[in-house]
PDB file of C-alpha atoms in Angstrom:
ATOM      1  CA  UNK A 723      79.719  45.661 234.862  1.00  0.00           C
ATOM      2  CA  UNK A 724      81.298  48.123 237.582  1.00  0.00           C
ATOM      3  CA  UNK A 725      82.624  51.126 236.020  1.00  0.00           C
ATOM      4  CA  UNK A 726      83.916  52.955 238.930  1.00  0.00           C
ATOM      5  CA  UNK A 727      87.214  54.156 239.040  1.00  0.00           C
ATOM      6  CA  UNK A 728      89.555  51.755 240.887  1.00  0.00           C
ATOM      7  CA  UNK A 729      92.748  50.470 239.673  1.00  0.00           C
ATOM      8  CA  UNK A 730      95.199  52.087 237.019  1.00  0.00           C
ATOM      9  CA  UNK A 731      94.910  53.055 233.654  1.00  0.00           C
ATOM     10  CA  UNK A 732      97.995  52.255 231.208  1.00  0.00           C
ATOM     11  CA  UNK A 733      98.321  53.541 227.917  1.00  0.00           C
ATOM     12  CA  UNK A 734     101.252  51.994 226.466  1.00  0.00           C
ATOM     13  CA  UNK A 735     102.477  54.317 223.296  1.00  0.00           C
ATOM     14  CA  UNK A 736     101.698  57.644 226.218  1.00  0.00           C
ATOM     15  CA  UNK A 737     102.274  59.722 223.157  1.00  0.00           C
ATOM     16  CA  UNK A 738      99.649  58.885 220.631  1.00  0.00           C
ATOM     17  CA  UNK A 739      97.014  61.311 220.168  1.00  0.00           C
ATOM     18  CA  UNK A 740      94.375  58.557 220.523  1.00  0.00           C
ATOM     19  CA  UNK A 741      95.923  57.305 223.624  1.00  0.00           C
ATOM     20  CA  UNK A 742      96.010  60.327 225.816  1.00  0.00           C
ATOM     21  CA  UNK A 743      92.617  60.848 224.493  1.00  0.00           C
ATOM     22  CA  UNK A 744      91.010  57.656 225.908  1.00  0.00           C
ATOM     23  CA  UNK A 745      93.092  58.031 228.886  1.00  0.00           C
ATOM     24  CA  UNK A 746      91.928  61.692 229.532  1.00  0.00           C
ATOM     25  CA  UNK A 747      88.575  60.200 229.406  1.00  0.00           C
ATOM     26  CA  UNK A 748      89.206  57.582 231.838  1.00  0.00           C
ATOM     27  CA  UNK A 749      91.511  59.350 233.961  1.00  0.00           C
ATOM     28  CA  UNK A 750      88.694  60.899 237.154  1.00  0.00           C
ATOM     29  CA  UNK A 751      89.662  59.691 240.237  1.00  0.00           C
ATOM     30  CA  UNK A 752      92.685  57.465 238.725  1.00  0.00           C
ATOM     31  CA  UNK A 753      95.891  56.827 238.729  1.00  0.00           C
ATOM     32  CA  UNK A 754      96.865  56.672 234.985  1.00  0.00           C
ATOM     33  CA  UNK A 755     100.305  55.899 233.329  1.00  0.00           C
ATOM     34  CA  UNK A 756     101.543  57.015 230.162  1.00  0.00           C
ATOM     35  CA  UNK A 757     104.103  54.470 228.523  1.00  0.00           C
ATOM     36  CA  UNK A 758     106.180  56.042 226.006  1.00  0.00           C
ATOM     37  CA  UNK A 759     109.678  56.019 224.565  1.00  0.00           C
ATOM     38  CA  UNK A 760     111.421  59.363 225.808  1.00  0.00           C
ATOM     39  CA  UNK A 761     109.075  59.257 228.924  1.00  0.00           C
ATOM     40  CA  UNK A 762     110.805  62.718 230.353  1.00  0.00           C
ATOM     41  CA  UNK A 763     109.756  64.297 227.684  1.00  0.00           C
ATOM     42  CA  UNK A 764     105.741  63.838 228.458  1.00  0.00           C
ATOM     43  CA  UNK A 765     105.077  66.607 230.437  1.00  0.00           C
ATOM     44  CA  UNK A 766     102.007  68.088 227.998  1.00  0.00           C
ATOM     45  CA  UNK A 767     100.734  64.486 228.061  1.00  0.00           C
ATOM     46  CA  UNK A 768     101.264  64.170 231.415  1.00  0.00           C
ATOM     47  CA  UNK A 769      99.233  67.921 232.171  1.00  0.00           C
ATOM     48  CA  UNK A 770      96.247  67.017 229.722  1.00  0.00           C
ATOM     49  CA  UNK A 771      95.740  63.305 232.094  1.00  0.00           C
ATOM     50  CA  UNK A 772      95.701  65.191 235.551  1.00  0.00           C
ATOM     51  CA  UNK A 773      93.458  68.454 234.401  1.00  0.00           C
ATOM     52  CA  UNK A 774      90.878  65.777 233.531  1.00  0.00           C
ATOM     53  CA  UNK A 775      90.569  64.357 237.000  1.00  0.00           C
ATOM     54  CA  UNK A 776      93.655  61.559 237.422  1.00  0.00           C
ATOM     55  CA  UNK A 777      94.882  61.465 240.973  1.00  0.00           C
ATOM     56  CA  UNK A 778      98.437  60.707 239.765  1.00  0.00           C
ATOM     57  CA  UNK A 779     100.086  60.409 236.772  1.00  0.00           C
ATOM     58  CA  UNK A 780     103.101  58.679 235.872  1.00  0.00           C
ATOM     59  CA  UNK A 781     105.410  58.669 233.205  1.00  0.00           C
ATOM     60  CA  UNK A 782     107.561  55.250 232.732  1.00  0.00           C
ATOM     61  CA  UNK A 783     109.936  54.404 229.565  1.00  0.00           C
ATOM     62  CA  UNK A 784     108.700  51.969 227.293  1.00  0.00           C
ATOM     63  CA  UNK A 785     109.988  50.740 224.009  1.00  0.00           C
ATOM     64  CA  UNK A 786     107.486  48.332 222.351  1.00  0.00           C
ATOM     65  CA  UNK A 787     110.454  47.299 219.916  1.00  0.00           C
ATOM     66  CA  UNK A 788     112.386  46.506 222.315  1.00  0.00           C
ATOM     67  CA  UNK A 789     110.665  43.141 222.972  1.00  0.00           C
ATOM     68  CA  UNK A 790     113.370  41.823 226.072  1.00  0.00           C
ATOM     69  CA  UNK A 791     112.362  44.718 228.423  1.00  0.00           C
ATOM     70  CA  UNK A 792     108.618  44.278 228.098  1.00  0.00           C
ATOM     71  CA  UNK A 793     108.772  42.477 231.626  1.00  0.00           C
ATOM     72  CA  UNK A 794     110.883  44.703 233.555  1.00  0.00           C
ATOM     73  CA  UNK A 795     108.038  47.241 232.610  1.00  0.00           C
ATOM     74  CA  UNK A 796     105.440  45.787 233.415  1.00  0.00           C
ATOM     75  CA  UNK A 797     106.889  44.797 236.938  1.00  0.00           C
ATOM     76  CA  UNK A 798     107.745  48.330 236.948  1.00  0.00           C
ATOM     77  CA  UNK A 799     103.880  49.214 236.750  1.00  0.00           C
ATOM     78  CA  UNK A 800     102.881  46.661 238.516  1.00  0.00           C
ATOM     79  CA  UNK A 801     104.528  48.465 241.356  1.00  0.00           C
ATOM     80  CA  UNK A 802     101.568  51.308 241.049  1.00  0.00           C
ATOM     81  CA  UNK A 803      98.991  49.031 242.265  1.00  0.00           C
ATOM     82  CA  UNK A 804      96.546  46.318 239.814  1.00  0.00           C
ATOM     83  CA  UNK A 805      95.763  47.207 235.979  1.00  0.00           C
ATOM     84  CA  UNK A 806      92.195  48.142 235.238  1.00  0.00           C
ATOM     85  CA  UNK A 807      92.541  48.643 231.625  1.00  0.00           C
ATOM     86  CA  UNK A 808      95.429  48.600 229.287  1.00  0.00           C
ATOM     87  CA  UNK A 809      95.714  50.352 226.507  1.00  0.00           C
ATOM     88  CA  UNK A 810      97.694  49.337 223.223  1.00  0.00           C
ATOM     89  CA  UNK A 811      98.084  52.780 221.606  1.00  0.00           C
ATOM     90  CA  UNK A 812     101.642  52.581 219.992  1.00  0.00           C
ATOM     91  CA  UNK A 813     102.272  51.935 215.878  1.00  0.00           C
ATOM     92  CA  UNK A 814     103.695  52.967 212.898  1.00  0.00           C
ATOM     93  CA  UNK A 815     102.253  52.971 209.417  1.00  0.00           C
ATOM     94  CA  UNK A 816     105.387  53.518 207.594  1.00  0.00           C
ATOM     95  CA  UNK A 817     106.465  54.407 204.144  1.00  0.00           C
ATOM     96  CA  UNK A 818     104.363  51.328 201.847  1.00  0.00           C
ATOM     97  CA  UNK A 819     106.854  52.489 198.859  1.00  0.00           C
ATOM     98  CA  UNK A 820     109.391  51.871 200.901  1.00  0.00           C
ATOM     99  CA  UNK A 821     108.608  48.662 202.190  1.00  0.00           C
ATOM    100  CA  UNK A 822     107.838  47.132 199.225  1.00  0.00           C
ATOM    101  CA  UNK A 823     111.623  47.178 197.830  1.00  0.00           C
ATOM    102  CA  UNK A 824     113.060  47.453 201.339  1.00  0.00           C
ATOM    103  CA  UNK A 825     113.059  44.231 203.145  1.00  0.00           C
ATOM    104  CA  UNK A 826     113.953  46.179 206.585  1.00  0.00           C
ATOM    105  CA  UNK A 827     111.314  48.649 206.867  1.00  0.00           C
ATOM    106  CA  UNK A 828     109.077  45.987 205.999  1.00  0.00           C
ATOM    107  CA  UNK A 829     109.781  44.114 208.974  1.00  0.00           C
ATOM    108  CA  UNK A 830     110.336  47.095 211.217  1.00  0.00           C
ATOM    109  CA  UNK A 831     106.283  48.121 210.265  1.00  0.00           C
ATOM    110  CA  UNK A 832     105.315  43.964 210.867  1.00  0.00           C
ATOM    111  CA  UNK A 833     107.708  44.343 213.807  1.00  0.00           C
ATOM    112  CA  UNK A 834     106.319  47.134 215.443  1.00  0.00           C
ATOM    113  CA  UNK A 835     102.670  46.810 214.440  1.00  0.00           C
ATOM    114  CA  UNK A 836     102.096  42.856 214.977  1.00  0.00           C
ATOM    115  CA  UNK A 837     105.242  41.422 216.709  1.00  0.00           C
ATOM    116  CA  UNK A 838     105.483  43.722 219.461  1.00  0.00           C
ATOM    117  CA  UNK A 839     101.560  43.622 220.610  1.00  0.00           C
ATOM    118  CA  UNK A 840     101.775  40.575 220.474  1.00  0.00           C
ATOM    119  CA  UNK A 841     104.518  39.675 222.914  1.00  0.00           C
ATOM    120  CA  UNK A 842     103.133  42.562 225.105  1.00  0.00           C
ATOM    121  CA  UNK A 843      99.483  41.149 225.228  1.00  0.00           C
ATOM    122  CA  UNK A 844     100.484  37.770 226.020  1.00  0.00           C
ATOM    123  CA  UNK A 845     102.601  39.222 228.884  1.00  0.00           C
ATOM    124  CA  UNK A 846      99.762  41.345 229.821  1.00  0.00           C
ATOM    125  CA  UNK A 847      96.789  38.603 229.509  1.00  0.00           C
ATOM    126  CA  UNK A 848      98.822  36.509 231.816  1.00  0.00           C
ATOM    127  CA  UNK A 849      99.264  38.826 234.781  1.00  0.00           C
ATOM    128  CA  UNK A 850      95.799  39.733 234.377  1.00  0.00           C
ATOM    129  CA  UNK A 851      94.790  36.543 234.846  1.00  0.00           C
ATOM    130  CA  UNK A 852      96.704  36.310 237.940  1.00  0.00           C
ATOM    131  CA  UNK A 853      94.959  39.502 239.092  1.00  0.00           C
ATOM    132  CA  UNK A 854      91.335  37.851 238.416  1.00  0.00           C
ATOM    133  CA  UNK A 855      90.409  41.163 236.424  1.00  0.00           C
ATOM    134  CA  UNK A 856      91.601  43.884 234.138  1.00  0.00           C
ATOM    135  CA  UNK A 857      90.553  44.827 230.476  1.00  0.00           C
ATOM    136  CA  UNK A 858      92.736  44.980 227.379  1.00  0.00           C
ATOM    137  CA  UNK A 859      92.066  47.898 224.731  1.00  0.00           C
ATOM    138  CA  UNK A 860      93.665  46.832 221.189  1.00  0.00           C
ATOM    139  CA  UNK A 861      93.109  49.125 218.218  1.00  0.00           C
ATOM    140  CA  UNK A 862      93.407  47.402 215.018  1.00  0.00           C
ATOM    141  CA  UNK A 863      92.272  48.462 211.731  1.00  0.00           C
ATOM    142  CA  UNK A 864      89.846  48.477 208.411  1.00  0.00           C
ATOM    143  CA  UNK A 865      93.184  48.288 206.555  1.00  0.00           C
ATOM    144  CA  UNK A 866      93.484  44.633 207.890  1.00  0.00           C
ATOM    145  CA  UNK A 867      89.830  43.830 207.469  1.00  0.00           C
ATOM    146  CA  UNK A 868      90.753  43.286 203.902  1.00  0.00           C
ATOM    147  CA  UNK A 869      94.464  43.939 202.742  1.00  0.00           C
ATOM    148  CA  UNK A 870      94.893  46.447 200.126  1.00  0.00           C
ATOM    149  CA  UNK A 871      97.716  46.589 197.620  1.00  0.00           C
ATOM    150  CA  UNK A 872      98.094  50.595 198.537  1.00  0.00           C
ATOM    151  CA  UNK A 873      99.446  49.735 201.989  1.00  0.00           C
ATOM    152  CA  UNK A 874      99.479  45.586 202.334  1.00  0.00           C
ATOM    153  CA  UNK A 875     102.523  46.100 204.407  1.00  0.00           C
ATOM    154  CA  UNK A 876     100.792  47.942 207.233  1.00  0.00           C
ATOM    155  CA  UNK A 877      97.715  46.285 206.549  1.00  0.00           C
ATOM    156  CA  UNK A 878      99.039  42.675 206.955  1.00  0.00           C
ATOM    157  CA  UNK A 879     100.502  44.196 210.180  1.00  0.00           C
ATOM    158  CA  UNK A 880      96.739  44.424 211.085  1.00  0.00           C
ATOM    159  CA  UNK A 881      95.236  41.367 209.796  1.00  0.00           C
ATOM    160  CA  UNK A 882      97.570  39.528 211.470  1.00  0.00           C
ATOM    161  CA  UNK A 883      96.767  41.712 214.686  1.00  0.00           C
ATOM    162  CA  UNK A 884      93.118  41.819 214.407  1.00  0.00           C
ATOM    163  CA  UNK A 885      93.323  38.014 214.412  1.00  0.00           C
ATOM    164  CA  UNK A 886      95.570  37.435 217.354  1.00  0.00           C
ATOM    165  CA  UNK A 887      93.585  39.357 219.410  1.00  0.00           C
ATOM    166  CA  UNK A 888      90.180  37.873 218.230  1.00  0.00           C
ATOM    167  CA  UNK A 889      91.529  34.413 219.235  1.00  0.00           C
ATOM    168  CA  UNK A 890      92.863  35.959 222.616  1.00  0.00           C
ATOM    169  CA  UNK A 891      89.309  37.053 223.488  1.00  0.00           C
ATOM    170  CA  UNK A 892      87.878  33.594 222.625  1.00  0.00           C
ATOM    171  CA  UNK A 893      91.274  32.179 224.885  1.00  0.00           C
ATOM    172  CA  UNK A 894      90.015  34.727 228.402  1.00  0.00           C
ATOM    173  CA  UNK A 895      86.740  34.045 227.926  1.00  0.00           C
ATOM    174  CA  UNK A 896      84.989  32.940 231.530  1.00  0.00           C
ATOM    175  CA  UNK A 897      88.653  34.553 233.136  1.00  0.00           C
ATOM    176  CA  UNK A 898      87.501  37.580 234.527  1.00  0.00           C
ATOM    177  CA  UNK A 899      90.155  39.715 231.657  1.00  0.00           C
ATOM    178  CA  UNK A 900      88.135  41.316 228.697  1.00  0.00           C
ATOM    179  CA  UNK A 901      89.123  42.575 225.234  1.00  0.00           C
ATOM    180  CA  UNK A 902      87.588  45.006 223.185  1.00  0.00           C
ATOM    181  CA  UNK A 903      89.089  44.974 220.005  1.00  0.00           C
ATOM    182  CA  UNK A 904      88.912  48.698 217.704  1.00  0.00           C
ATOM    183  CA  UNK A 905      88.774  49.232 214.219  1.00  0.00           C
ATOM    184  CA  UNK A 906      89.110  52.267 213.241  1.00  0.00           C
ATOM    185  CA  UNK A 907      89.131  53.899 209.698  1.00  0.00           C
ATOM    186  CA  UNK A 908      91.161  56.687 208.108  1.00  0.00           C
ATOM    187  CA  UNK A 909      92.374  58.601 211.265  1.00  0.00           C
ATOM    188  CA  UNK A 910      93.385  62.776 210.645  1.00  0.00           C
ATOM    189  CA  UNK A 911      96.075  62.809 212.693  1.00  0.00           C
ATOM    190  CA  UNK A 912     100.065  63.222 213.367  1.00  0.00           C
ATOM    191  CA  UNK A 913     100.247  59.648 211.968  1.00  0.00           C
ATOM    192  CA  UNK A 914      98.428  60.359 208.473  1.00  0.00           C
ATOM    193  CA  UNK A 915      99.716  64.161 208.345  1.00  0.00           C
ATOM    194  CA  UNK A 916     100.070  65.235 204.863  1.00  0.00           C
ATOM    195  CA  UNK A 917      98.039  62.446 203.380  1.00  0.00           C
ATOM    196  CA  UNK A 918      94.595  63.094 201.757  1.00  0.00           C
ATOM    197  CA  UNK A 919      91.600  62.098 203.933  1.00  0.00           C
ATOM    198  CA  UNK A 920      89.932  59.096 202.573  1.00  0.00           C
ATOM    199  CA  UNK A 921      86.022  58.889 203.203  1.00  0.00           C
ATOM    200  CA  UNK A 922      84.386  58.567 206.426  1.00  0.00           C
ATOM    201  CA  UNK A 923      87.511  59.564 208.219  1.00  0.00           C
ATOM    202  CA  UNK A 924      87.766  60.310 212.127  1.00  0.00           C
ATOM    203  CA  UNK A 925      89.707  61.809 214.220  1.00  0.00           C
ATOM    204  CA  UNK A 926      91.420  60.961 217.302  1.00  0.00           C
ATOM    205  CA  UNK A 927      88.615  62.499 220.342  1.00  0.00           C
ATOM    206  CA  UNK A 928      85.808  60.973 217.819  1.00  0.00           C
ATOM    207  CA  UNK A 929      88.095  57.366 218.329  1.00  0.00           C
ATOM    208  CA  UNK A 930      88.387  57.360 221.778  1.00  0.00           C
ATOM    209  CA  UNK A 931      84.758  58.068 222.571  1.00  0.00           C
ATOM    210  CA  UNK A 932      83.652  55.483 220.716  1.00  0.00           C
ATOM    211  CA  UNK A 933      86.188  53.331 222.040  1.00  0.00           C
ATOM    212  CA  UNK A 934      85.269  54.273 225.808  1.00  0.00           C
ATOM    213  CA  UNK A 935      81.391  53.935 225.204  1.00  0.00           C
ATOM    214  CA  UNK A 936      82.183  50.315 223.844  1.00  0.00           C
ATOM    215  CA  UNK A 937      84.321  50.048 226.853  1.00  0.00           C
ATOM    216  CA  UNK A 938      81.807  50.935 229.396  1.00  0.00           C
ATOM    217  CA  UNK A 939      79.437  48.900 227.514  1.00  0.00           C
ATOM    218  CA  UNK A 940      81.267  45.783 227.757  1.00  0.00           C
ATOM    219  CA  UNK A 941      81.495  45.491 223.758  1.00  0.00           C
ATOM    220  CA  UNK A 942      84.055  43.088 222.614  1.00  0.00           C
ATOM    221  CA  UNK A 943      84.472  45.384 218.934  1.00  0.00           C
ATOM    222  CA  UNK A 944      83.787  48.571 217.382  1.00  0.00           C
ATOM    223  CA  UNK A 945      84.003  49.754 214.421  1.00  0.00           C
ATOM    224  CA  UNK A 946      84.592  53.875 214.401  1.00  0.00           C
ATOM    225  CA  UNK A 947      82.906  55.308 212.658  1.00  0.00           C
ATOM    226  CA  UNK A 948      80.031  52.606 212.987  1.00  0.00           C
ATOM    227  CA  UNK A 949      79.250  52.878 209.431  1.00  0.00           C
ATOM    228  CA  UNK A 950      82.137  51.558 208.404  1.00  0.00           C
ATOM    229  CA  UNK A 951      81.213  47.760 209.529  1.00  0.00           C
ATOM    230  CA  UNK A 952      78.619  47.267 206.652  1.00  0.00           C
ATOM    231  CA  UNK A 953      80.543  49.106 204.118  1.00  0.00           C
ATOM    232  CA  UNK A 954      83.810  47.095 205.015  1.00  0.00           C
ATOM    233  CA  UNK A 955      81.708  44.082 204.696  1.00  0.00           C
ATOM    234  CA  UNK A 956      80.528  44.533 201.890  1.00  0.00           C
ATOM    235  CA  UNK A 957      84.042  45.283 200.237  1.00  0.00           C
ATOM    236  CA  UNK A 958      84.953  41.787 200.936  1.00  0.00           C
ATOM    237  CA  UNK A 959      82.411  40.299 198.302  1.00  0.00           C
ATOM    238  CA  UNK A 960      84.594  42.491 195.435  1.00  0.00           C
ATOM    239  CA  UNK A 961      86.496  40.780 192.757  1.00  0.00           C
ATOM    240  CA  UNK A 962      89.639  41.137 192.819  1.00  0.00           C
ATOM    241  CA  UNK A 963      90.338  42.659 189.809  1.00  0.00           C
ATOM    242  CA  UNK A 964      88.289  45.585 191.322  1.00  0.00           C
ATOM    243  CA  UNK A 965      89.510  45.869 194.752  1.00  0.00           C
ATOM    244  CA  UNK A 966      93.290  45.736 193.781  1.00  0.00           C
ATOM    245  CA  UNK A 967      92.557  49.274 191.805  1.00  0.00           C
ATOM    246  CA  UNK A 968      91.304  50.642 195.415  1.00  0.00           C
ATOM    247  CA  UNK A 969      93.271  53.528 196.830  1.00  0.00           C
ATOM    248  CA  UNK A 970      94.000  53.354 200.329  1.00  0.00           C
TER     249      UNK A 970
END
């Protein structure tokens, strides 16, 4: 597989620590564009993309809830020239309390975390096609490998994403469009400030070079840390009774 830089680099959800991450790793000699809602308000995103080599970097508006202007933004990038690789880096894990006695932020965490990647990868898979090329980046989750009772909401979220996007791979195979599909653990970041670190956490850098090696590799998955595949696994051959006393 060519790896040289040619064509752009999208991160849609520019604000995400692991986004700007991959992108600052894939960002020499491109033209990379952060996605974000509040897209003036970038500028430190915008800085860390161009002092690692991007020739240009652009900011566009993008709300991934907002599932009727998906199109208009993607024309809107499609302006800057064919997608290379598009990243999904936007999501919410919400409050699980919450959710569980409020039907609304239920939703909203389903909305945001399954509905919306979904309507934006189908968009996305089908102007690749039309390009003959591109790759799709979609990070899903241990928490959907096997749904938890301490966050099922979320966790459904990405069982129900982890599948969609394994079928999509199966549905561009032989088209030219790839998908590499990562599961990450327990992440220490802005998203999981405050909570406790569960074991063999990560951190966003440690995510996105795995996720670029796989990348550059040509993987279709990987699981970050690696370790976390066997374990995981493994967890799916507990009883019940034992794995609905898990924590997170």
């Amino acid at each position: 597989m060519n790896h040289t830089a040619q064509g752009t680099v999208v991160i849609f959800g520019g604000r995400s620590e692991i986004g700007v991450e991959v992108a600052t790793r894939l960002a020499a000699g491109r033209t990379v564009i952060l996605a974000a809602r509040r897209a003036d308000d970038l500028t430190d995103e915008c800085a860390a993309v161009r002092a690692a080599g991007a020739t240009a970097v652009h900011p566009v508006e993008f709300d991934a809830d907002a599932l009727d202007t998906h199109t208009a933004v993607l024309d809107r990038i499609a302006a800057f020239g064919p997608i290379d690789v598009a990243v999904l880096a936007f999501g919410i894990l919400g409050d699980q309390a919450r959710a569980e006695t409020d039907a609304a932020h239920a939703v909203s965490i389903v909305h945001t975390d399954y509905l919306a990647q979904v309507a934006l990868l189908t968009d996305l898979a089908q102007r690749l096609r039309g390009q003959g090329s591109g790759r799709l980046v979609v990070f899903s989750s241990v928490a959907g490998w096997r749904v938890r009772r301490a966050n099922y909401v979320y966790g459904s979220a990405k069982a129900g994403l982890d599948g969609f996007a394994s079928g999509l791979t199966d549905a561009l195979h032989g088209s030219g469009i790839s998908l590499l599909l990562v599961r990450p653990g327990f992440v220490i970041g802005r998203m999981t400030e405050g909570m406790s670190p569960a074991p063999l956490s990560s951190t966003p850098p440690q995510v996105a070079d795995a996720t670029v090696r796989a990348l550059h590799r040509g993987r279709g998955e990987v699981w970050v840390p690696a370790v976390l595949r066997p374990v995981f696994f493994g967890m799916r051959l507990l009883p019940r009774a034992i794995w609905r006393r898990l924590p997170r």
